[in-house]
Amino acid sequence: MITSSPSPSPSSQPADLWDVFHADRLEVERGLSSSQLRAALAEQRIRDDDLARPAGTTLPWTRIADLPELAETPAAPQQQQQSTTGLVEPETRADEHQHQPEHAPAPTEPAELHPPTLAQADSLALPTLSDLPSREISVAEPGASSASQPLTTTSVTEPTTTATVIPSPPTIQADISPPPPPPPLLPLPMDSAEQRERADRVEMPTVFEDSLDLDFGVEARLDPFGELNVEESWPEEDDEDDDDLLRAEAEAEAAAPLEVKAAAGSIAPSVSELPPDWSADLDLDLDPDLEQVAEVEEAAIEENFTLARSAVRHVEELDLAPMVDVAFQLVLFFLVTASTLVYKTIEVPRPNPDSPPEVVAQGRPKSVEELEKDYILVEIDARGGIQIDHEPIAPELSVLCARLRSARQQTGRTVMLVKADVATKHRSVVLTYDAASEIDMRISLTIPSKVDGEPSG
Amino acid sequence: MLIQRDSGLNENRDEHIDMTPMVDVVFQLMTFMLFSIQMTGGEEVDLPVAKHGIGVEENIATVVTVREPAKPGESPILALRKDKGEEVAVSLDQVRQEVAGGLAKGRRKVILQADGDLPHGEIMKVAATISELDGVTLHIGVQEPQ
């Protein structure tokens, strides 16, 4: 619920001094008297779209065109002649304001928003810096004026307040008391005539006294593109808490009184002195730092804005099915081309019948004793019994290996001479071959005398 | 704001491998093996057991199989393994001729796949016949100990 603000602290500045904000140059000129202001208006150094407020105060900026006492200059006819250029005539504005209540609902419904005038400021208890919130969007004053009332709201006895957020209208209380007048609309710093016209049409009531739901609010904002966006917003449940918060924030943000300098020229305003930029996304609850951050982010977004379609991000995929097929084909090829059968064999010297008889046959001029000097004689009988150097041993591989190794070490003979009977089984002879292979000993064979088919004697 | 068309790439794409082509290829391999490899009745020759031995590929050697005769007292059966894997009973002269032919083709090795219970004399007889050819190396076929 919007309550009336307490009376502001007395200002040390004269009442006829004004601070003027030049909308075209974005500069603030301070300490102008009313006469100086009127003269500047006449000389076109100050336009009707420029903003003004009492010097040394933090009241919301008001368009000079909305201040009749400043606009009523000797050069007023010039301003009226220039109405075609887009300047707003105060008379026409008065008429518009007079007509607007007609379109507006009954006196019980909220009226248009009017900025406070200098005379009103003298009579009314203007809010102090500690009372006013940081936001400067005004809310229409319900029942403050009617169609018969002029533009000025001199008849209003209750002090006007500058609401902080439009979509937070007052709630209904049990004790039926007239709701406080909402603060006036925030004058927008406009440059073009079109924007000025829109500003005139933006004045919409935000509080409906006799509506079924007084919590319903209408928010009108201008987006950056100059389009009017009307949004209906339902306030939060704790409206009273919001008002308390707003009041607390306003008290917490009490700033030092501004130093009024002589109007030697225009002074570049600081960020806190400039009126807030009207934006659809304006969030008056933000801190200045956060506002700057938001602006930077918006600027970054605008820079990165593009309608070009980004390259399709292809994800590298590897289809394994063809690779498996190729692997199978390779396996098949090598199966067909490669030989898969490998025999395990023991290489033996081929018994050459043309070899020296003293090596091949027994009983030749070279005796066995002579052969025994060069070879390790291994004799195998028909039953499979094995003798090494006429010493019988067990027909086992380990025993043969040990005996052959010792014979080689003792005598230095490195070749084994195998003498087997014709009837000896083939596997017994292979056993000796295996033993010789294990100790890496060469093999020599003797052809049995019965090989030629002659019976053994 | 980017106006971007959905590339259609689904982040949750299925990465399963389709097994159907793999099964088809496996069936093809099995069919090929069935028609190319003859099923034998197992080793009919009881080769002697040896712990040590060297491997000799079939394509570089002439394999001569020596089996026990059907009836005792008869001469052992000599057989030659052809390229298609078939064994043909041959005489000793044919063995020599086969070895000579293989030697001309570059197969210098001769493998004697002889039964372990055969007399040593019979083996030596074949070995002596094969040894008449120069440049031939003789290998006795063995098997791994079980």
CSV table of N, CA and C in Angstrom, one decimal, chain B residues 15-119:
chain,number,residue,atom,x,y,z
B,15,GLU,N,25.1,-47.4,-29.9
B,15,GLU,CA,26.3,-47.8,-30.5
B,15,GLU,C,26.5,-49.3,-30.5
B,16,HIS,N,25.4,-50.0,-30.6
B,16,HIS,CA,25.5,-51.5,-30.7
B,16,HIS,C,26.0,-51.8,-32.0
B,17,ILE,N,26.7,-52.9,-32.1
B,17,ILE,CA,27.2,-53.4,-33.4
B,17,ILE,C,26.2,-54.5,-33.8
B,18,ASP,N,25.8,-54.3,-35.1
B,18,ASP,CA,24.9,-55.2,-35.7
B,18,ASP,C,25.6,-56.5,-35.9
B,19,MET,N,25.1,-57.6,-35.3
B,19,MET,CA,25.7,-58.9,-35.4
B,19,MET,C,25.3,-59.7,-36.6
B,20,THR,N,24.3,-59.2,-37.3
B,20,THR,CA,23.8,-60.0,-38.4
B,20,THR,C,24.9,-60.3,-39.5
B,21,PRO,N,25.6,-59.2,-39.9
B,21,PRO,CA,26.6,-59.5,-40.9
B,21,PRO,C,27.7,-60.4,-40.4
B,22,MET,N,28.0,-60.3,-39.2
B,22,MET,CA,29.1,-61.2,-38.6
B,22,MET,C,28.6,-62.6,-38.6
B,23,VAL,N,27.4,-62.9,-38.3
B,23,VAL,CA,26.9,-64.2,-38.3
B,23,VAL,C,26.9,-64.7,-39.8
B,24,ASP,N,26.5,-63.9,-40.7
B,24,ASP,CA,26.5,-64.3,-42.1
B,24,ASP,C,27.9,-64.7,-42.5
B,25,VAL,N,28.9,-63.9,-42.2
B,25,VAL,CA,30.3,-64.3,-42.6
B,25,VAL,C,30.7,-65.5,-41.9
B,26,VAL,N,30.4,-65.7,-40.7
B,26,VAL,CA,30.7,-67.0,-40.0
B,26,VAL,C,30.1,-68.2,-40.7
B,27,PHE,N,28.9,-68.0,-41.1
B,27,PHE,CA,28.3,-69.1,-41.8
B,27,PHE,C,29.0,-69.4,-43.2
B,28,GLN,N,29.4,-68.3,-43.8
B,28,GLN,CA,30.2,-68.5,-45.1
B,28,GLN,C,31.5,-69.3,-44.8
B,29,LEU,N,32.2,-68.9,-43.8
B,29,LEU,CA,33.4,-69.5,-43.5
B,29,LEU,C,33.2,-71.0,-43.2
B,30,MET,N,32.2,-71.3,-42.4
B,30,MET,CA,31.9,-72.7,-42.1
B,30,MET,C,31.6,-73.5,-43.3
B,31,THR,N,30.8,-72.9,-44.2
B,31,THR,CA,30.5,-73.6,-45.5
B,31,THR,C,31.7,-73.9,-46.3
B,32,PHE,N,32.6,-72.9,-46.3
B,32,PHE,CA,33.8,-73.0,-47.1
B,32,PHE,C,34.6,-74.1,-46.5
B,33,MET,N,34.8,-74.2,-45.2
B,33,MET,CA,35.6,-75.2,-44.6
B,33,MET,C,35.0,-76.6,-44.8
B,34,LEU,N,33.7,-76.7,-44.8
B,34,LEU,CA,33.1,-78.0,-45.0
B,34,LEU,C,33.4,-78.5,-46.4
B,35,PHE,N,33.4,-77.7,-47.4
B,35,PHE,CA,33.7,-78.1,-48.8
B,35,PHE,C,35.2,-78.2,-49.1
B,36,SER,N,36.0,-77.5,-48.4
B,36,SER,CA,37.4,-77.5,-48.7
B,36,SER,C,38.3,-78.5,-47.9
B,37,ILE,N,37.8,-78.8,-46.7
B,37,ILE,CA,38.6,-79.7,-45.9
B,37,ILE,C,37.9,-81.0,-45.8
B,38,GLN,N,38.7,-82.1,-46.1
B,38,GLN,CA,38.1,-83.4,-46.0
B,38,GLN,C,38.2,-84.0,-44.6
B,39,MET,N,37.1,-84.5,-44.2
B,39,MET,CA,37.1,-85.1,-42.9
B,39,MET,C,37.8,-86.5,-43.0
B,40,THR,N,38.9,-86.6,-42.2
B,40,THR,CA,39.6,-87.9,-42.2
B,40,THR,C,39.1,-88.7,-41.0
B,41,GLY,N,39.5,-89.9,-41.0
B,41,GLY,CA,39.1,-90.8,-39.9
B,41,GLY,C,40.1,-90.8,-38.8
B,42,GLY,N,40.9,-89.8,-38.8
B,42,GLY,CA,42.0,-89.7,-37.7
B,42,GLY,C,43.3,-90.3,-38.2
B,43,GLU,N,44.3,-90.2,-37.4
B,43,GLU,CA,45.6,-90.7,-37.8
B,43,GLU,C,45.5,-92.2,-37.8
B,44,GLU,N,45.7,-92.9,-39.0
B,44,GLU,CA,45.8,-94.3,-39.0
B,44,GLU,C,47.1,-94.9,-38.7
B,45,VAL,N,48.1,-94.0,-38.6
B,45,VAL,CA,49.5,-94.4,-38.3
B,45,VAL,C,49.8,-94.0,-36.9
B,46,ASP,N,50.2,-95.0,-36.1
B,46,ASP,CA,50.6,-94.8,-34.7
B,46,ASP,C,52.1,-94.3,-34.7
B,47,LEU,N,52.3,-93.1,-34.8
B,47,LEU,CA,53.7,-92.6,-34.9
B,47,LEU,C,54.4,-92.7,-33.5
B,48,PRO,N,55.6,-92.9,-33.5
B,48,PRO,CA,56.4,-93.0,-32.2
B,48,PRO,C,56.4,-91.6,-31.5
B,49,VAL,N,56.4,-91.7,-30.2
B,49,VAL,CA,56.4,-90.5,-29.4
B,49,VAL,C,57.8,-89.9,-29.2
B,50,ALA,N,57.9,-88.6,-29.4
B,50,ALA,CA,59.2,-87.9,-29.2
B,50,ALA,C,59.0,-86.6,-28.5
B,51,LYS,N,59.8,-86.3,-27.6
B,51,LYS,CA,59.7,-85.0,-26.9
B,51,LYS,C,60.2,-83.9,-27.8
B,52,HIS,N,61.2,-84.1,-28.5
B,52,HIS,CA,61.8,-83.1,-29.3
B,52,HIS,C,61.5,-83.3,-30.7
B,53,GLY,N,61.5,-82.3,-31.5
B,53,GLY,CA,61.2,-82.4,-32.9
B,53,GLY,C,61.2,-81.0,-33.6
B,54,ILE,N,61.2,-81.0,-34.9
B,54,ILE,CA,61.1,-79.8,-35.6
B,54,ILE,C,59.9,-79.9,-36.5
B,55,GLY,N,59.3,-78.8,-36.8
B,55,GLY,CA,58.2,-78.7,-37.7
B,55,GLY,C,58.5,-78.6,-39.1
B,56,VAL,N,57.9,-79.4,-39.9
B,56,VAL,CA,58.1,-79.3,-41.4
B,56,VAL,C,56.7,-79.1,-42.0
B,57,GLU,N,56.6,-78.1,-42.9
B,57,GLU,CA,55.4,-77.9,-43.5
B,57,GLU,C,55.1,-78.9,-44.6
B,58,GLU,N,53.9,-79.1,-44.9
B,58,GLU,CA,53.5,-80.1,-45.8
B,58,GLU,C,53.9,-79.7,-47.2
B,59,ASN,N,53.8,-78.4,-47.5
B,59,ASN,CA,53.9,-78.0,-48.9
B,59,ASN,C,55.4,-78.0,-49.3
B,60,ILE,N,56.3,-78.2,-48.4
B,60,ILE,CA,57.7,-78.2,-48.8
B,60,ILE,C,58.3,-79.6,-48.6
B,61,ALA,N,57.5,-80.6,-48.4
B,61,ALA,CA,58.0,-82.0,-48.1
B,61,ALA,C,57.2,-83.0,-48.8
B,62,THR,N,57.8,-84.1,-49.1
B,62,THR,CA,57.1,-85.3,-49.6
B,62,THR,C,56.8,-86.2,-48.4
B,63,VAL,N,55.6,-86.5,-48.3
B,63,VAL,CA,55.2,-87.3,-47.1
B,63,VAL,C,55.0,-88.7,-47.6
B,64,VAL,N,55.7,-89.6,-47.0
B,64,VAL,CA,55.6,-91.1,-47.3
B,64,VAL,C,55.1,-91.7,-46.0
B,65,THR,N,54.0,-92.4,-46.2
B,65,THR,CA,53.4,-93.1,-45.1
B,65,THR,C,53.7,-94.6,-45.2
B,66,VAL,N,54.1,-95.1,-44.0
B,66,VAL,CA,54.4,-96.5,-44.0
B,66,VAL,C,53.5,-97.1,-42.9
B,67,ARG,N,52.6,-98.0,-43.3
B,67,ARG,CA,51.7,-98.6,-42.3
B,67,ARG,C,52.0,-100.1,-42.2
B,68,GLU,N,51.4,-100.6,-41.1
B,68,GLU,CA,51.5,-102.1,-40.9
B,68,GLU,C,50.7,-102.8,-41.9
B,69,PRO,N,51.1,-103.9,-42.3
B,69,PRO,CA,50.4,-104.6,-43.3
B,69,PRO,C,49.1,-105.2,-42.7
B,70,ALA,N,48.2,-105.5,-43.5
B,70,ALA,CA,46.9,-106.0,-43.1
B,70,ALA,C,47.1,-107.3,-42.4
B,71,LYS,N,47.9,-108.1,-42.9
B,71,LYS,CA,48.2,-109.4,-42.4
B,71,LYS,C,49.6,-109.5,-41.9
B,72,PRO,N,49.9,-110.1,-40.8
B,72,PRO,CA,51.3,-110.2,-40.4
B,72,PRO,C,52.1,-111.1,-41.4
B,73,GLY,N,53.3,-110.6,-41.5
B,73,GLY,CA,54.2,-111.3,-42.4
B,73,GLY,C,54.3,-110.7,-43.7
B,74,GLU,N,53.3,-109.8,-44.0
B,74,GLU,CA,53.4,-109.1,-45.3
B,74,GLU,C,54.2,-107.9,-45.3
B,75,SER,N,54.5,-107.4,-46.4
B,75,SER,CA,55.3,-106.1,-46.4
B,75,SER,C,54.4,-105.0,-46.0
B,76,PRO,N,55.1,-104.0,-45.4
B,76,PRO,CA,54.2,-102.8,-45.0
B,76,PRO,C,53.7,-102.1,-46.2
B,77,ILE,N,52.7,-101.3,-45.9
B,77,ILE,CA,52.0,-100.6,-46.9
B,77,ILE,C,52.7,-99.2,-47.0
B,78,LEU,N,53.0,-98.9,-48.2
B,78,LEU,CA,53.6,-97.6,-48.5
B,78,LEU,C,52.5,-96.7,-49.1
B,79,ALA,N,52.5,-95.5,-48.7
B,79,ALA,CA,51.5,-94.6,-49.3
B,79,ALA,C,52.1,-93.2,-49.4
B,80,LEU,N,51.6,-92.5,-50.4
B,80,LEU,CA,52.0,-91.2,-50.6
B,80,LEU,C,50.8,-90.2,-50.5
B,81,ARG,N,51.0,-89.1,-49.8
B,81,ARG,CA,50.0,-88.1,-49.6
B,81,ARG,C,50.0,-87.1,-50.8
B,82,LYS,N,48.9,-87.1,-51.5
B,82,LYS,CA,48.8,-86.2,-52.6
B,82,LYS,C,48.5,-84.7,-52.2
B,83,ASP,N,48.5,-83.8,-53.2
B,83,ASP,CA,48.2,-82.4,-52.8
B,83,ASP,C,46.8,-82.2,-52.2
B,84,LYS,N,45.9,-83.1,-52.7
B,84,LYS,CA,44.5,-82.9,-52.2
B,84,LYS,C,44.3,-83.6,-50.8
B,85,GLY,N,45.4,-84.2,-50.2
B,85,GLY,CA,45.3,-84.8,-49.0
B,85,GLY,C,45.0,-86.3,-49.1
B,86,GLU,N,44.8,-86.8,-50.2
B,86,GLU,CA,44.6,-88.2,-50.4
B,86,GLU,C,45.8,-89.0,-50.3
B,87,GLU,N,45.7,-90.3,-49.9
B,87,GLU,CA,46.9,-91.2,-49.8
B,87,GLU,C,46.7,-92.3,-50.8
B,88,VAL,N,47.8,-92.5,-51.5
B,88,VAL,CA,47.8,-93.5,-52.6
B,88,VAL,C,48.8,-94.5,-52.3
B,89,ALA,N,48.5,-95.7,-52.3
B,89,ALA,CA,49.4,-96.8,-52.1
B,89,ALA,C,50.4,-97.0,-53.3
B,90,VAL,N,51.6,-97.0,-53.0
B,90,VAL,CA,52.6,-97.0,-54.0
B,90,VAL,C,53.7,-98.1,-53.7
B,91,SER,N,54.5,-98.3,-54.6
B,91,SER,CA,55.6,-99.2,-54.4
B,91,SER,C,56.9,-98.4,-54.0
B,92,LEU,N,57.9,-99.1,-53.8
B,92,LEU,CA,59.1,-98.4,-53.4
B,92,LEU,C,59.7,-97.6,-54.5
B,93,ASP,N,59.6,-98.1,-55.7
B,93,ASP,CA,60.0,-97.4,-56.9
B,93,ASP,C,59.2,-96.1,-57.1
B,94,GLN,N,58.0,-96.3,-56.9
B,94,GLN,CA,57.1,-95.1,-57.1
B,94,GLN,C,57.4,-94.0,-56.0
B,95,VAL,N,57.8,-94.5,-54.9
B,95,VAL,CA,58.2,-93.6,-53.8
B,95,VAL,C,59.4,-92.8,-54.3
B,96,ARG,N,60.3,-93.6,-54.8
B,96,ARG,CA,61.6,-92.9,-55.3
B,96,ARG,C,61.3,-91.9,-56.4
B,97,GLN,N,60.4,-92.3,-57.3
B,97,GLN,CA,60.0,-91.4,-58.4
B,97,GLN,C,59.3,-90.2,-57.8
B,98,GLU,N,58.4,-90.4,-56.9
B,98,GLU,CA,57.7,-89.2,-56.3
B,98,GLU,C,58.7,-88.3,-55.6
B,99,VAL,N,59.6,-88.9,-54.9
B,99,VAL,CA,60.6,-88.0,-54.2
B,99,VAL,C,61.4,-87.3,-55.2
B,100,ALA,N,61.8,-88.0,-56.3
B,100,ALA,CA,62.5,-87.3,-57.4
B,100,ALA,C,61.7,-86.1,-58.0
B,101,GLY,N,60.5,-86.4,-58.2
B,101,GLY,CA,59.6,-85.3,-58.8
B,101,GLY,C,59.5,-84.1,-57.8
B,102,GLY,N,59.3,-84.5,-56.6
B,102,GLY,CA,59.2,-83.4,-55.6
B,102,GLY,C,60.5,-82.6,-55.4
B,103,LEU,N,61.6,-83.4,-55.6
B,103,LEU,CA,62.9,-82.7,-55.5
B,103,LEU,C,63.1,-81.7,-56.7
B,104,ALA,N,62.5,-82.1,-57.8
B,104,ALA,CA,62.6,-81.2,-58.9
B,104,ALA,C,61.7,-79.9,-58.7
B,105,LYS,N,60.7,-80.1,-58.0
B,105,LYS,CA,59.8,-79.0,-57.7
B,105,LYS,C,60.3,-78.2,-56.5
B,106,GLY,N,61.3,-78.6,-55.9
B,106,GLY,CA,61.9,-77.8,-54.8
B,106,GLY,C,61.6,-78.4,-53.4
B,107,ARG,N,60.9,-79.5,-53.4
B,107,ARG,CA,60.6,-80.2,-52.1
B,107,ARG,C,61.8,-81.1,-51.8
B,108,ARG,N,62.7,-80.7,-51.0
B,108,ARG,CA,63.9,-81.4,-50.7
B,108,ARG,C,63.7,-82.3,-49.5
B,109,LYS,N,62.7,-82.1,-48.8
B,109,LYS,CA,62.5,-82.9,-47.5
B,109,LYS,C,61.5,-84.0,-47.7
B,110,VAL,N,61.8,-85.1,-47.1
B,110,VAL,CA,61.0,-86.3,-47.1
B,110,VAL,C,60.6,-86.7,-45.7
B,111,ILE,N,59.4,-86.8,-45.5
B,111,ILE,CA,58.9,-87.2,-44.2
B,111,ILE,C,58.4,-88.6,-44.2
B,112,LEU,N,58.9,-89.4,-43.3
B,112,LEU,CA,58.5,-90.8,-43.2
B,112,LEU,C,57.6,-90.9,-42.0
B,113,GLN,N,56.3,-91.1,-42.4
B,113,GLN,CA,55.3,-91.3,-41.3
B,113,GLN,C,55.1,-92.8,-41.1
B,114,ALA,N,56.0,-93.3,-40.3
B,114,ALA,CA,56.0,-94.8,-40.1
B,114,ALA,C,55.4,-95.1,-38.8
B,115,ASP,N,54.7,-96.3,-38.8
B,115,ASP,CA,54.1,-96.8,-37.6
B,115,ASP,C,55.2,-97.2,-36.6
B,116,GLY,N,55.0,-97.0,-35.3
B,116,GLY,CA,56.0,-97.3,-34.3
B,116,GLY,C,56.3,-98.8,-34.1
B,117,ASP,N,55.4,-99.6,-34.5
B,117,ASP,CA,55.6,-101.0,-34.3
B,117,ASP,C,56.2,-101.7,-35.5
B,118,LEU,N,56.5,-101.0,-36.5
B,118,LEU,CA,57.1,-101.6,-37.7
B,118,LEU,C,58.6,-101.9,-37.4
B,119,PRO,N,59.1,-102.9,-38.0
B,119,PRO,CA,60.5,-103.2,-37.8
B,119,PRO,C,61.4,-102.1,-38.3
